[in-house]
Amino acid sequence: MLEIKDLHVKFHNRDREAVAGISLTIADGEIMGLVGESGSGKTVTAMSIAGLLPRKQCQLSGDILLDGQDLLHARRSELRKLHGKKIGVVFQDPMSSMDPLMRVGKQVGEVLRIHARDKDDAAQKAMVLQALADVELPEPEVIYHKYPHELSGGQQQRAMIASAIVIRPSLLLLDEPTTALDVTIQAQILELLKKLNRETGISMLFISHNLNVVRKLCSRVAVMQRGELVEEGGTDTVFFHPRHPYTQHLIASIPTRSGKELR
């Protein structure tokens, strides 16, 4: 459902390409992991898919196709029709992504005011409440009227996921969505994402530098280094039989409780 062909991204103020000719596919209902150290090009790749890169500041080439529709060369007006409707995005820090002066319910429902204009206020509210329930927030009616600062970090991230899935997009882009959360809440969010994938069939691109998290969630993994895709394959294959030296280095650096190699 998502096909990236020979994607290049170069910012005008940098000598090296941020993304150097990667090609990648994501199937319907698949959870794909994209890993690599900071600066490897993971987030730039996701921003390219979502159409969020400032085009005046960079040069892009290649193809990005979502269900056969060209994203990379689409006009901004065309991309706005896709945001939320076919592509949902969840960022690392929910507090910086949420408007502190807007109640949670209104924020989660913003996409509906663009893509569900045929539904009245009551129908849109019902969709928001369902999304809040889908992400397992307690008492959705109460959460609906709260402000972001009244929620815990884990609840804020659940609200952001609800905002991204309220209209059931085809693809969910998740950029380090659990990094700011403690281990217990992180595990809950991962289980939530698995459940949403299982019940709705939504495809996901999960970006992280935490390989343990990717191993628990994703069925396939792609590894990036300095803008290049150096390895790709099934999660078990990449983790237990890494071919590229960089991947081997990443796998060897995964901390384990016993201090032994990953098994």
Coordinates of N, CA, C and O in Angstrom, one line a residue, residues 31-100:
I31 N 3.1 -3.8 10.1 CA 3.8 -2.9 10.9 C 5.3 -3.0 10.6 O 5.9 -4.0 10.9
M32 N 5.8 -1.9 10.1 CA 7.2 -1.9 9.6 C 8.0 -1.0 10.6 O 7.6 0.1 10.9
G33 N 9.2 -1.5 11.0 CA 10.1 -0.7 11.8 C 11.1 -0.1 11.0 O 11.7 -0.7 10.1
L34 N 11.5 1.2 11.3 CA 12.6 1.9 10.7 C 13.5 2.3 11.8 O 13.2 3.2 12.6
V35 N 14.7 1.8 11.8 CA 15.7 2.0 12.9 C 17.0 2.6 12.4 O 17.3 2.6 11.2
G36 N 17.7 3.2 13.3 CA 19.0 3.8 13.0 C 19.3 4.9 14.0 O 18.4 5.3 14.7
E37 N 20.6 5.3 14.1 CA 20.9 6.3 15.1 C 20.4 7.6 14.7 O 19.9 7.8 13.6
S38 N 20.5 8.6 15.6 CA 20.1 10.0 15.3 C 20.8 10.5 14.1 O 22.0 10.3 14.0
G39 N 20.1 11.2 13.2 CA 20.7 11.7 12.0 C 20.8 10.7 10.8 O 21.4 11.0 9.8
S40 N 20.2 9.5 11.0 CA 20.3 8.5 9.9 C 19.3 8.8 8.8 O 19.4 8.2 7.7
G41 N 18.3 9.6 9.0 CA 17.3 9.9 8.0 C 16.0 9.4 8.2 O 15.1 9.5 7.4
K42 N 15.7 8.8 9.4 CA 14.5 8.1 9.7 C 13.3 9.1 9.7 O 12.3 8.9 9.0
T43 N 13.5 10.2 10.4 CA 12.4 11.2 10.6 C 12.2 11.9 9.2 O 11.0 12.2 8.8
V44 N 13.3 12.2 8.5 CA 13.1 12.9 7.2 C 12.3 12.0 6.3 O 11.5 12.5 5.5
T45 N 12.6 10.7 6.3 CA 11.8 9.8 5.5 C 10.3 9.9 5.8 O 9.5 10.0 4.9
A46 N 10.0 9.9 7.1 CA 8.6 9.9 7.5 C 8.0 11.3 7.1 O 6.8 11.3 6.7
M47 N 8.7 12.4 7.3 CA 8.2 13.7 6.9 C 8.0 13.8 5.4 O 7.1 14.5 5.0
S48 N 8.8 13.1 4.7 CA 8.6 13.1 3.2 C 7.3 12.4 2.8 O 6.6 12.8 2.0
I49 N 7.0 11.2 3.5 CA 5.8 10.5 3.3 C 4.6 11.4 3.6 O 3.6 11.4 2.9
A50 N 4.7 12.1 4.7 CA 3.6 12.9 5.2 C 3.4 14.2 4.5 O 2.5 14.9 4.7
G51 N 4.4 14.6 3.7 CA 4.4 15.8 3.0 C 4.6 17.0 3.9 O 4.1 18.1 3.6
L52 N 5.4 16.8 4.9 CA 5.6 17.9 5.9 C 7.0 18.6 5.8 O 7.3 19.5 6.6
L53 N 7.8 18.2 4.8 CA 9.1 18.9 4.6 C 8.9 20.2 4.0 O 8.0 20.4 3.1
P54 N 9.6 21.3 4.4 CA 9.5 22.6 3.7 C 10.2 22.5 2.3 O 11.4 22.5 2.2
R55 N 9.4 22.5 1.3 CA 9.9 22.2 0.0 C 10.9 23.3 -0.5 O 11.7 23.1 -1.4
K56 N 10.8 24.5 0.0 CA 11.7 25.6 -0.4 C 13.1 25.4 0.2 O 14.0 26.1 -0.2
Q57 N 13.2 24.6 1.2 CA 14.4 24.4 1.9 C 15.2 23.1 1.5 O 16.2 22.8 2.0
C58 N 14.6 22.3 0.6 CA 15.2 21.1 0.3 C 14.8 20.7 -1.1 O 13.9 21.2 -1.7
Q59 N 15.6 19.7 -1.6 CA 15.4 19.2 -3.0 C 15.0 17.7 -2.8 O 15.7 16.9 -2.2
L60 N 13.9 17.3 -3.4 CA 13.3 16.0 -3.3 C 13.2 15.4 -4.7 O 12.9 16.0 -5.7
S61 N 13.5 14.1 -4.8 CA 13.3 13.3 -6.0 C 13.0 11.9 -5.7 O 13.2 11.4 -4.6
G62 N 12.5 11.2 -6.7 CA 12.1 9.8 -6.5 C 10.5 9.7 -6.5 O 9.9 10.6 -7.1
D63 N 10.0 8.7 -5.9 CA 8.5 8.5 -5.9 C 8.1 8.0 -4.6 O 8.8 7.1 -4.0
I64 N 7.0 8.5 -4.1 CA 6.3 7.9 -2.9 C 4.8 7.7 -3.3 O 4.1 8.7 -3.6
L65 N 4.4 6.5 -3.3 CA 3.0 6.1 -3.8 C 2.3 5.5 -2.6 O 2.7 4.6 -2.0
L66 N 1.1 6.1 -2.3 CA 0.2 5.5 -1.3 C -1.1 5.0 -2.0 O -1.8 5.8 -2.6
D67 N -1.2 3.7 -2.0 CA -2.3 3.1 -2.8 C -2.3 3.6 -4.2 O -3.4 3.9 -4.8
G68 N -1.1 3.7 -4.8 CA -1.0 4.2 -6.2 C -1.0 5.7 -6.4 O -0.8 6.1 -7.5
Q69 N -1.3 6.4 -5.3 CA -1.4 7.9 -5.5 C 0.0 8.5 -5.2 O 0.6 8.3 -4.2
D70 N 0.4 9.4 -6.1 CA 1.7 10.1 -5.9 C 1.7 11.1 -4.8 O 0.9 12.1 -4.9
L71 N 2.5 10.9 -3.8 CA 2.6 11.9 -2.7 C 3.7 12.9 -2.9 O 3.5 14.1 -2.5
L72 N 4.8 12.5 -3.4 CA 6.0 13.3 -3.4 C 5.8 14.6 -4.4 O 6.3 15.6 -4.1
H73 N 5.1 14.4 -5.5 CA 4.9 15.4 -6.4 C 3.5 16.1 -6.4 O 3.2 16.9 -7.2
A74 N 2.7 15.7 -5.4 CA 1.4 16.2 -5.2 C 1.4 17.7 -4.8 O 2.3 18.1 -4.1
R75 N 0.4 18.4 -5.2 CA 0.3 19.8 -4.7 C -0.1 19.8 -3.2 O -0.7 18.9 -2.7
R76 N 0.2 20.9 -2.6 CA -0.1 21.1 -1.1 C -1.6 20.9 -0.9 O -2.0 20.3 0.1
S77 N -2.4 21.4 -1.8 CA -3.9 21.3 -1.7 C -4.3 19.8 -1.7 O -5.2 19.4 -1.0
E78 N -3.6 19.0 -2.6 CA -3.9 17.6 -2.6 C -3.5 16.9 -1.4 O -4.2 16.0 -0.9
L79 N -2.3 17.3 -0.9 CA -1.8 16.6 0.3 C -2.7 16.9 1.5 O -2.9 16.0 2.4
R80 N -3.3 18.1 1.6 CA -4.1 18.4 2.7 C -5.4 17.5 2.8 O -5.9 17.2 3.8
K81 N -5.8 17.1 1.6 CA -6.9 16.2 1.5 C -6.6 14.8 2.1 O -7.5 14.1 2.5
L82 N -5.3 14.5 2.0 CA -4.9 13.1 2.4 C -4.5 13.1 3.9 O -4.7 12.1 4.6
H83 N -4.0 14.2 4.5 CA -3.6 14.3 5.9 C -4.8 13.9 6.8 O -5.9 14.6 6.7
G84 N -4.6 13.0 7.6 CA -5.7 12.6 8.5 C -6.6 11.6 7.9 O -7.0 10.6 8.5
K85 N -7.0 11.8 6.6 CA -7.9 10.9 6.0 C -7.3 9.6 5.6 O -7.8 8.5 5.8
K86 N -6.1 9.7 5.0 CA -5.3 8.5 4.6 C -4.0 8.3 5.3 O -3.5 7.2 5.4
I87 N -3.5 9.4 5.9 CA -2.2 9.3 6.6 C -2.4 10.0 8.0 O -2.8 11.1 8.1
G88 N -2.1 9.2 9.1 CA -2.1 9.8 10.4 C -0.7 9.8 10.9 O 0.1 8.9 10.6
V89 N -0.4 10.8 11.7 CA 1.0 11.0 12.2 C 1.0 11.1 13.8 O 0.2 11.9 14.3
V90 N 1.9 10.4 14.4 CA 2.0 10.5 15.9 C 3.5 10.8 16.2 O 4.4 10.1 15.8
F91 N 3.7 12.0 16.8 CA 5.1 12.4 17.1 C 5.6 11.9 18.5 O 4.8 11.4 19.3
Q92 N 6.8 12.2 18.8 CA 7.5 11.8 20.0 C 6.9 12.4 21.3 O 6.6 11.7 22.2
D93 N 6.7 13.7 21.3 CA 6.3 14.4 22.5 C 4.9 14.9 22.4 O 4.7 15.9 21.7
P94 N 3.9 14.2 23.0 CA 2.5 14.7 22.8 C 2.3 16.1 23.3 O 1.4 16.8 22.8
M95 N 2.9 16.5 24.4 CA 2.7 17.8 25.0 C 3.0 18.9 24.0 O 2.3 19.9 24.0
S96 N 4.1 18.7 23.3 CA 4.5 19.8 22.3 C 3.6 19.7 21.1 O 3.6 20.7 20.3
S97 N 2.9 18.6 20.9 CA 2.1 18.5 19.7 C 0.6 18.9 19.9 O -0.1 19.1 19.0
M98 N 0.2 19.1 21.2 CA -1.1 19.4 21.5 C -1.2 20.9 21.9 O -0.3 21.5 22.5
D99 N -2.3 21.5 21.5 CA -2.6 22.9 21.9 C -3.1 22.9 23.4 O -4.1 22.4 23.7
P100 N -2.3 23.6 24.2 CA -2.6 23.6 25.7 C -3.9 24.3 26.0 O -4.5 24.1 27.1

